[in-house]
CSV table of C-alpha atoms in Angstrom, one decimal:
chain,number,residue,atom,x,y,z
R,1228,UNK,CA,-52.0,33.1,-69.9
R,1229,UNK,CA,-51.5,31.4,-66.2
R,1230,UNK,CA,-48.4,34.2,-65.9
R,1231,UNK,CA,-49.0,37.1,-64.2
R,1232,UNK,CA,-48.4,40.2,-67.1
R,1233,UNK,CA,-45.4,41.5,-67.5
R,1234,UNK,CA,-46.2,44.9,-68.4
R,1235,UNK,CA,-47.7,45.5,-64.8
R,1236,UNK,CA,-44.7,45.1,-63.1
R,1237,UNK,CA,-43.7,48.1,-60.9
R,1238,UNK,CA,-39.8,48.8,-61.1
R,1239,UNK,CA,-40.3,49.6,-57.1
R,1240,UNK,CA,-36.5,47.7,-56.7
R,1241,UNK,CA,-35.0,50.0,-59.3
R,1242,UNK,CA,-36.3,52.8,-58.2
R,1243,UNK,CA,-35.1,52.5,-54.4
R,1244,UNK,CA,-31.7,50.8,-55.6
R,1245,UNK,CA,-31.6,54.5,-57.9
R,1246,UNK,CA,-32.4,56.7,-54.6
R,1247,UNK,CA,-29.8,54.5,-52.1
R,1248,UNK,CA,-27.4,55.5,-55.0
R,1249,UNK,CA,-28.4,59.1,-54.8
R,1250,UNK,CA,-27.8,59.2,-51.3
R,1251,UNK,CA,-24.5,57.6,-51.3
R,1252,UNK,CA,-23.0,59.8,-53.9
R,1253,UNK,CA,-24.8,62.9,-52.5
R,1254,UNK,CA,-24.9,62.5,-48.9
R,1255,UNK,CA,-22.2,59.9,-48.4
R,1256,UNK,CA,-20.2,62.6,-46.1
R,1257,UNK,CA,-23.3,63.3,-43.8
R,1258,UNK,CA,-23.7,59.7,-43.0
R,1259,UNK,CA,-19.5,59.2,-42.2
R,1260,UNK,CA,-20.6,62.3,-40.1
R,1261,UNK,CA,-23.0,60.4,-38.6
R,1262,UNK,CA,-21.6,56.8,-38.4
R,1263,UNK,CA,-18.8,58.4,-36.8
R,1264,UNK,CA,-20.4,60.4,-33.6
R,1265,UNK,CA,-22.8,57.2,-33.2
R,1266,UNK,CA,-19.6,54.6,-33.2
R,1267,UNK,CA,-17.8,57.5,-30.8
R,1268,UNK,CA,-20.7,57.1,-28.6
R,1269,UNK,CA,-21.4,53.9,-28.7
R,1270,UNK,CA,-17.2,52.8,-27.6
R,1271,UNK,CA,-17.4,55.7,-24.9
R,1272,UNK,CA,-20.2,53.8,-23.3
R,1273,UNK,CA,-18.8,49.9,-23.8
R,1274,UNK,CA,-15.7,51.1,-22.9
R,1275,UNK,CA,-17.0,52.8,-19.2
R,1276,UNK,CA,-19.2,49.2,-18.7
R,1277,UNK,CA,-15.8,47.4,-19.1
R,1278,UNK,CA,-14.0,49.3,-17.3
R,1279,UNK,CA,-16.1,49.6,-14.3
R,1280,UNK,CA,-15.2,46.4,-11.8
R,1281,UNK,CA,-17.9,43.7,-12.5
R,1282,UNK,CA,-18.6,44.0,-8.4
R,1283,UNK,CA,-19.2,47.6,-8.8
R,1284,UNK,CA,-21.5,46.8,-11.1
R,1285,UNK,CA,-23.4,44.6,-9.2
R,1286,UNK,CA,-23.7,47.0,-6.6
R,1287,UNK,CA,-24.9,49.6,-8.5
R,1288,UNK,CA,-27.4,47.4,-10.3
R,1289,UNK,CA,-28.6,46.0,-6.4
R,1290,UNK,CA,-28.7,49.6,-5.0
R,1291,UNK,CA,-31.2,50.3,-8.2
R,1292,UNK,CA,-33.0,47.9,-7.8
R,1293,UNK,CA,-33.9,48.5,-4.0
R,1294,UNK,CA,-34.8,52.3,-5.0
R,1295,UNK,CA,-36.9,51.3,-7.4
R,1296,UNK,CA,-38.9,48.6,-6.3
R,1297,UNK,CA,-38.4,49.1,-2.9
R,1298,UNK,CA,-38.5,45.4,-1.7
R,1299,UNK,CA,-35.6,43.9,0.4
R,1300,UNK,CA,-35.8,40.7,-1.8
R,1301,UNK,CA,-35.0,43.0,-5.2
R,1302,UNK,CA,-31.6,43.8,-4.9
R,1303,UNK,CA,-30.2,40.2,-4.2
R,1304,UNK,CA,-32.5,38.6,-6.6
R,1305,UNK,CA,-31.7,41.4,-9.3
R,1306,UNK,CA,-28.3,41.1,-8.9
R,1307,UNK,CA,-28.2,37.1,-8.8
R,1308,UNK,CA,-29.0,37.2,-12.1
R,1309,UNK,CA,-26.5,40.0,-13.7
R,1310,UNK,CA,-23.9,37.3,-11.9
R,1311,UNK,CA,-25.3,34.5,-13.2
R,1312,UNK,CA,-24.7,35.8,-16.7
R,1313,UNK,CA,-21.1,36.3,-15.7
R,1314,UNK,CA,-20.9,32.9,-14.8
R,1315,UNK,CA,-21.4,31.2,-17.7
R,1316,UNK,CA,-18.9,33.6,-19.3
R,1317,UNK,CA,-20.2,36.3,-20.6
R,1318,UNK,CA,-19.6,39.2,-18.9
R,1319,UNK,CA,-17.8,41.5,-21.2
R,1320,UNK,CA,-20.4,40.1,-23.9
R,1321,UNK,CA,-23.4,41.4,-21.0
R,1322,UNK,CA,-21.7,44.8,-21.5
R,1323,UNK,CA,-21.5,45.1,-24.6
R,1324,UNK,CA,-24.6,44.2,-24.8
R,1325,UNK,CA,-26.2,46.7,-22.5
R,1326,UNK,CA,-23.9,49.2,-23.9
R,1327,UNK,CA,-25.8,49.2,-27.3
R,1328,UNK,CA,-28.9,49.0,-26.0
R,1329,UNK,CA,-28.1,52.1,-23.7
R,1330,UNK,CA,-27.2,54.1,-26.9
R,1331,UNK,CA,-29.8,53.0,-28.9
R,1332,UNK,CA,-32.5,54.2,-25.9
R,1333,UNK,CA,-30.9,57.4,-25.5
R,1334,UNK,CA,-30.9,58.2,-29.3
R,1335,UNK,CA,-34.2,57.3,-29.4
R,1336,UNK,CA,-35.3,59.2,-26.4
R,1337,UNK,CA,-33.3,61.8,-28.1
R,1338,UNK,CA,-35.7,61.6,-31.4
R,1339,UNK,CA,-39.2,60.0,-29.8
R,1340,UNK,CA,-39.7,62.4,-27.0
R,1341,UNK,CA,-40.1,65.6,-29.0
R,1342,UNK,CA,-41.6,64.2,-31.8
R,1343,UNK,CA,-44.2,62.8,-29.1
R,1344,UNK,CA,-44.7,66.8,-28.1
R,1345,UNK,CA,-44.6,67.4,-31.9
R,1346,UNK,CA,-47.6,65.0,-32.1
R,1347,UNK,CA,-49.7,66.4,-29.4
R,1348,UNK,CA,-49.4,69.8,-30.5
R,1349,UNK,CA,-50.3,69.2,-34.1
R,1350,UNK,CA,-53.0,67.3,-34.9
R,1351,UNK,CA,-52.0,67.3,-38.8
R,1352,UNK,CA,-48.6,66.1,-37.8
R,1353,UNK,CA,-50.2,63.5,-36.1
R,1354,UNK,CA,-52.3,62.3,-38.9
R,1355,UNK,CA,-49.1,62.3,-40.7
R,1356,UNK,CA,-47.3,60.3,-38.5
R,1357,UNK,CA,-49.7,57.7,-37.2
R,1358,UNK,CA,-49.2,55.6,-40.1
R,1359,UNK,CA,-45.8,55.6,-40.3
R,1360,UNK,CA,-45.7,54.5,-36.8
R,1361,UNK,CA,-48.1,51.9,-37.4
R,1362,UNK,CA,-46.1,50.7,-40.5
R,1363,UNK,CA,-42.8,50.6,-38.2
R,1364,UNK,CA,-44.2,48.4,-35.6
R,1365,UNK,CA,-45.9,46.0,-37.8
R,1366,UNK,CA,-42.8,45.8,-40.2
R,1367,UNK,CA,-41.0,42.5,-39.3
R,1368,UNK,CA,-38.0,43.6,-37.8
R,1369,UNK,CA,-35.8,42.1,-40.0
R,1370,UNK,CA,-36.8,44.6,-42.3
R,1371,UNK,CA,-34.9,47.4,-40.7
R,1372,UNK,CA,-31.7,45.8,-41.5
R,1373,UNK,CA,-31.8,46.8,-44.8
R,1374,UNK,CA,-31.6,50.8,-44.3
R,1375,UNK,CA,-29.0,50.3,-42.1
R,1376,UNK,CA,-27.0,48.1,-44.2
R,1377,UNK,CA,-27.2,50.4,-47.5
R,1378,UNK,CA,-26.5,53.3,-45.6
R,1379,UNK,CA,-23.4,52.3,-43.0
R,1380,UNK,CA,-22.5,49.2,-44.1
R,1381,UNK,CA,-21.8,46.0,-41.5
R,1382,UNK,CA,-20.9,46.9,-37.8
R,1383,UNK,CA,-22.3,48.9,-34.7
R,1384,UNK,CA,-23.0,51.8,-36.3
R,1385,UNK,CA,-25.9,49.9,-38.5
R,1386,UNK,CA,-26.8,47.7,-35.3
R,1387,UNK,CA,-27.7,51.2,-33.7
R,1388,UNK,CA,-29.1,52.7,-36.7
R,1389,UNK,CA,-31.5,49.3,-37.2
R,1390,UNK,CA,-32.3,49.1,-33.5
R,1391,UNK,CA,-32.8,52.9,-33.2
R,1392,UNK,CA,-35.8,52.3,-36.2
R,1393,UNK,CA,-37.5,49.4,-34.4
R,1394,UNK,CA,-37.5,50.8,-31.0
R,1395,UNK,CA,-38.6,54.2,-31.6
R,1396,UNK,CA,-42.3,54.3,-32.1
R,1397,UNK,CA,-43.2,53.3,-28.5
R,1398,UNK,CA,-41.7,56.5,-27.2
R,1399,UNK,CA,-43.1,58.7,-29.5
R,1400,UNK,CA,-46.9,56.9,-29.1
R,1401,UNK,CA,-46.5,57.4,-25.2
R,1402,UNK,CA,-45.4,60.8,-25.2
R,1403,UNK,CA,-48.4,62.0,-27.0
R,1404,UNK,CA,-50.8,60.3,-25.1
R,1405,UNK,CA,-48.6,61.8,-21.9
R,1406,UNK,CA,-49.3,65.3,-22.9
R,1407,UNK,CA,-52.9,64.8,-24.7
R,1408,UNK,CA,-53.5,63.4,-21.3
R,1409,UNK,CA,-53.2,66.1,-19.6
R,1410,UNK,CA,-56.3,67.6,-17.9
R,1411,UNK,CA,-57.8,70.6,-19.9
R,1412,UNK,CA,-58.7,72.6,-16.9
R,1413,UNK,CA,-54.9,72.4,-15.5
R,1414,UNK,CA,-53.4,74.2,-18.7
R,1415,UNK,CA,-56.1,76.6,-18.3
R,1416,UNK,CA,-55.3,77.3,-15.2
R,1417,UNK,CA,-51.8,77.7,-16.0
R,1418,UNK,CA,-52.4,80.1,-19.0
R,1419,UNK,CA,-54.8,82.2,-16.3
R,1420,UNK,CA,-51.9,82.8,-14.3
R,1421,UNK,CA,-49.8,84.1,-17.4
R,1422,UNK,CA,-47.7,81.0,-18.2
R,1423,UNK,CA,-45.5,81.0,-21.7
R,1424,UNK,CA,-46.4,78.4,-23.8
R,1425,UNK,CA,-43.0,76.7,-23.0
R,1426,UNK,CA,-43.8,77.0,-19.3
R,1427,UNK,CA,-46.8,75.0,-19.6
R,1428,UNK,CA,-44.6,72.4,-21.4
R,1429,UNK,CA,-41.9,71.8,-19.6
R,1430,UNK,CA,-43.4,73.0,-15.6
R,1431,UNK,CA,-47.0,71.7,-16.3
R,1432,UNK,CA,-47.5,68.9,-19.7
R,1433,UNK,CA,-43.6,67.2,-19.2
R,1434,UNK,CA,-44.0,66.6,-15.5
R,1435,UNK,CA,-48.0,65.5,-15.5
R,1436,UNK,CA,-47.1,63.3,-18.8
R,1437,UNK,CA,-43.5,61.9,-17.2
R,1438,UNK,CA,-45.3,58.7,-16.3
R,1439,UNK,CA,-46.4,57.9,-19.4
R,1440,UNK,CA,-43.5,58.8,-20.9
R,1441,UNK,CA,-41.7,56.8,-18.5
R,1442,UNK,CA,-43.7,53.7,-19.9
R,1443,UNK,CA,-42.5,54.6,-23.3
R,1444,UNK,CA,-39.1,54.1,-22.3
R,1445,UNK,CA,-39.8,50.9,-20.5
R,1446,UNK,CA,-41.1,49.9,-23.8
R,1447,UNK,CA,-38.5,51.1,-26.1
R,1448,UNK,CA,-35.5,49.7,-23.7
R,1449,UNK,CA,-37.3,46.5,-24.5
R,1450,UNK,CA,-38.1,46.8,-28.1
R,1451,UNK,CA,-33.9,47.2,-28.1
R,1452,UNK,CA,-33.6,44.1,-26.3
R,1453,UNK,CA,-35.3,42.4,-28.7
R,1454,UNK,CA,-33.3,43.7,-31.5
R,1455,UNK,CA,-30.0,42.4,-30.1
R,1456,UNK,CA,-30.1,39.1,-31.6
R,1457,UNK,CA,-31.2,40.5,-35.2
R,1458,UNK,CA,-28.0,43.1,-34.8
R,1459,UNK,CA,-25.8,40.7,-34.6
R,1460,UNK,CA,-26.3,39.6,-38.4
R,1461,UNK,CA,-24.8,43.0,-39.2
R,1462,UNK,CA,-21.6,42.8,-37.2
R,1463,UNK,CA,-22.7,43.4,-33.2
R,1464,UNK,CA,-20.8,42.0,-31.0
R,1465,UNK,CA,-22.5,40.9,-27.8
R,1466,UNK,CA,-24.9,38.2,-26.6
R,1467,UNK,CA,-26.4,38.5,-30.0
R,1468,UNK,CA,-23.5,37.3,-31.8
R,1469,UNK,CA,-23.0,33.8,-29.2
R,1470,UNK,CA,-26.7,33.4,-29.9
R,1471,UNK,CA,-26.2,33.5,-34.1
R,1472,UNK,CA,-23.0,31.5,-33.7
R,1473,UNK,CA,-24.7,28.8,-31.5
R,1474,UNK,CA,-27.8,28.3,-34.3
R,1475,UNK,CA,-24.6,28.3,-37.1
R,1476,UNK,CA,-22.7,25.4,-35.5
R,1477,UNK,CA,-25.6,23.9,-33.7
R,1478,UNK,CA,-24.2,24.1,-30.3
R,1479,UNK,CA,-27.4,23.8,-28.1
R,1480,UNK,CA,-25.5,24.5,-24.3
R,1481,UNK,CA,-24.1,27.8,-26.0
R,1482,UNK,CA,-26.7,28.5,-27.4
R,1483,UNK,CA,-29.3,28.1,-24.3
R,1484,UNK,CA,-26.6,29.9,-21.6
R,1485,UNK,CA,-26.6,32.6,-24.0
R,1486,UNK,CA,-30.2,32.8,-24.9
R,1487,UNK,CA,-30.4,32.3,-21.2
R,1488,UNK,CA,-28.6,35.8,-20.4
R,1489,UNK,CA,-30.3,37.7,-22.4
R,1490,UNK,CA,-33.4,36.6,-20.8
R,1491,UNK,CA,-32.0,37.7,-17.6
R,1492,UNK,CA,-30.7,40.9,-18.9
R,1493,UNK,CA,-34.4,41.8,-19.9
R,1494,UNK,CA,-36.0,40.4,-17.1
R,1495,UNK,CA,-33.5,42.8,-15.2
R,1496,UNK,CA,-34.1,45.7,-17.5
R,1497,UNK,CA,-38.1,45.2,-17.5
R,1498,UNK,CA,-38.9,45.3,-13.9
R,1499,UNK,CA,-36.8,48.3,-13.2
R,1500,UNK,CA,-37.7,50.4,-15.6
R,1501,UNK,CA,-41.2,49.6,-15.0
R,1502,UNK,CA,-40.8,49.9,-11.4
R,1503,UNK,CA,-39.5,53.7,-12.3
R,1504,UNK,CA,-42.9,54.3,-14.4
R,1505,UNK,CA,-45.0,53.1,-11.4
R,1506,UNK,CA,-44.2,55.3,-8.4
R,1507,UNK,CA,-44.1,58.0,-10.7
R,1508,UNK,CA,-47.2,57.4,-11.9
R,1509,UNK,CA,-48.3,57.0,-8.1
R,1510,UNK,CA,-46.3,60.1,-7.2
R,1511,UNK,CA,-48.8,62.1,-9.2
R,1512,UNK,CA,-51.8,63.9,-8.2
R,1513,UNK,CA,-54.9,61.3,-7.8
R,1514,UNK,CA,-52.1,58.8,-8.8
């Protein structure tokens, strides 16, 4: 009697392990389709970062830094800390790294941004969609390995794929607020003088919304950060993996130089991207 009843158990397992099967043997070609272009991507990119001389590199990354936050102390300090990392040995890691995070950002720029104008367009779309973004960012984010393991299997193409789900909803929140944003009266005025509907998207909405927007990807770039070290349990090379390896073997000094790099790698990340989204938010009208 203490049990709970057999007879109300909901086969939820079955059924999902019946629809994963489903896909596989129906759809198994579209997802080697897409395993394939993602993994193509993903090696052009950590290929390029290794290539590129580290100095280069730290030039470029110095040079950014100035022209974004536009303080002489920013592209030393900036770049003190992206050679820091390759002190301690883990440069090439640092790349790949950043090179995973760069295609994870860009495919979910790829997917956020229009959905975001989807969203502010629609306002049944954005019923539909508001609880599916709230369930994705309140999901723990282990969670997300689990799609990307029945579908690709172990490797980068899941690490994207996993990443890719967690970082995605920031973007897509923050480009509907962007264009929902935008002032009533300036659309109007824009339809008076006979814009298309796409003109007042992409000439009027995009640009008054881009600093919103460019907080979304601030957020998102972040979000896939964060995911690194969860990624690596699926195959990812990178800082990630040093991280896992240190907690396996219980190596504290790896573990803390490499914990210690990504750190710095966000800390880089952050306050550039951010610095991006504040003069363009500045560089508005009444900014």
């Amino acid at each position: 009697m203490t049990e709970f009843p057999v007879f109300l158990r909901i086969p939820v397992a079955d059924w999902v392990d019946g629809l994963v099967s489903w896909i596989v043997a129906n759809l198994g070609s579209v997802l080697d389709a897409i395993g394939s272009v993602l993994l193509t991507v993903l090696l052009a990119i950590e290929r390029l970062l290794l290539w590129i001389p580290w100095f280069v590199i730290l030039v470029f990354v110095a040079f950014l830094a100035w022209y974004a936050l536009r303080k002489w102390w920013a592209a030393p300090l900036m770049a003190s800390f992206l050679l820091l990392i390759g002190t301690f040995g883990y440069w090439d890691l640092a790349m790949m790294t950043l090179a995973l995070i760069i295609a994870a950002v860009l495919l979910s720029l790829a997917i956020g941004i229009p959905t975001g104008i989807l969203m502010a367009r629609s306002d049944g779309f954005a019923r539909l969609l508001r609880p599916i973004l709230d369930a994705m960012q309140t999901m723990p984010s282990f969670v997300y390995l689990i799609p990307a393991l029945m579908f690709f299997g172990l490797g980068k193409v899941p690490a994207v794929f996993a990443t890719v789900i967690y970082a995605v909803p920031p973007v897509i929140r923050l480009s509907n607020v962007g264009i929902r944003g935008v002032p009533a009266s300036v659309v109007e005025a824009a339809q008076a003088f006979g814009a298309t509907s796409r003109q007042i998207l992409f000439e009027v909405q995009l640009p008054l919304a881009f600093p919103s927007i460019m907080v979304g990807v601030n957020q998102t770039t972040m979000m896939a950060l964060a995911m690194v070290v969860i990624a690596s349990m699926i195959g990812a090379r990178g800082l990630g993996m040093e991280v896992l390896l240190a907690i396996n073997r219980i190596e504290v000094g790896r573990g803390f130089e490499a914990g210690l790099s990504i750190v710095l790698l966000a800390i880089l990340i952050d306050r550039i991207t951010h610095a991006f989204a504040s003069r363009q938010g500045h560089s508005q009208p009444g900014g």
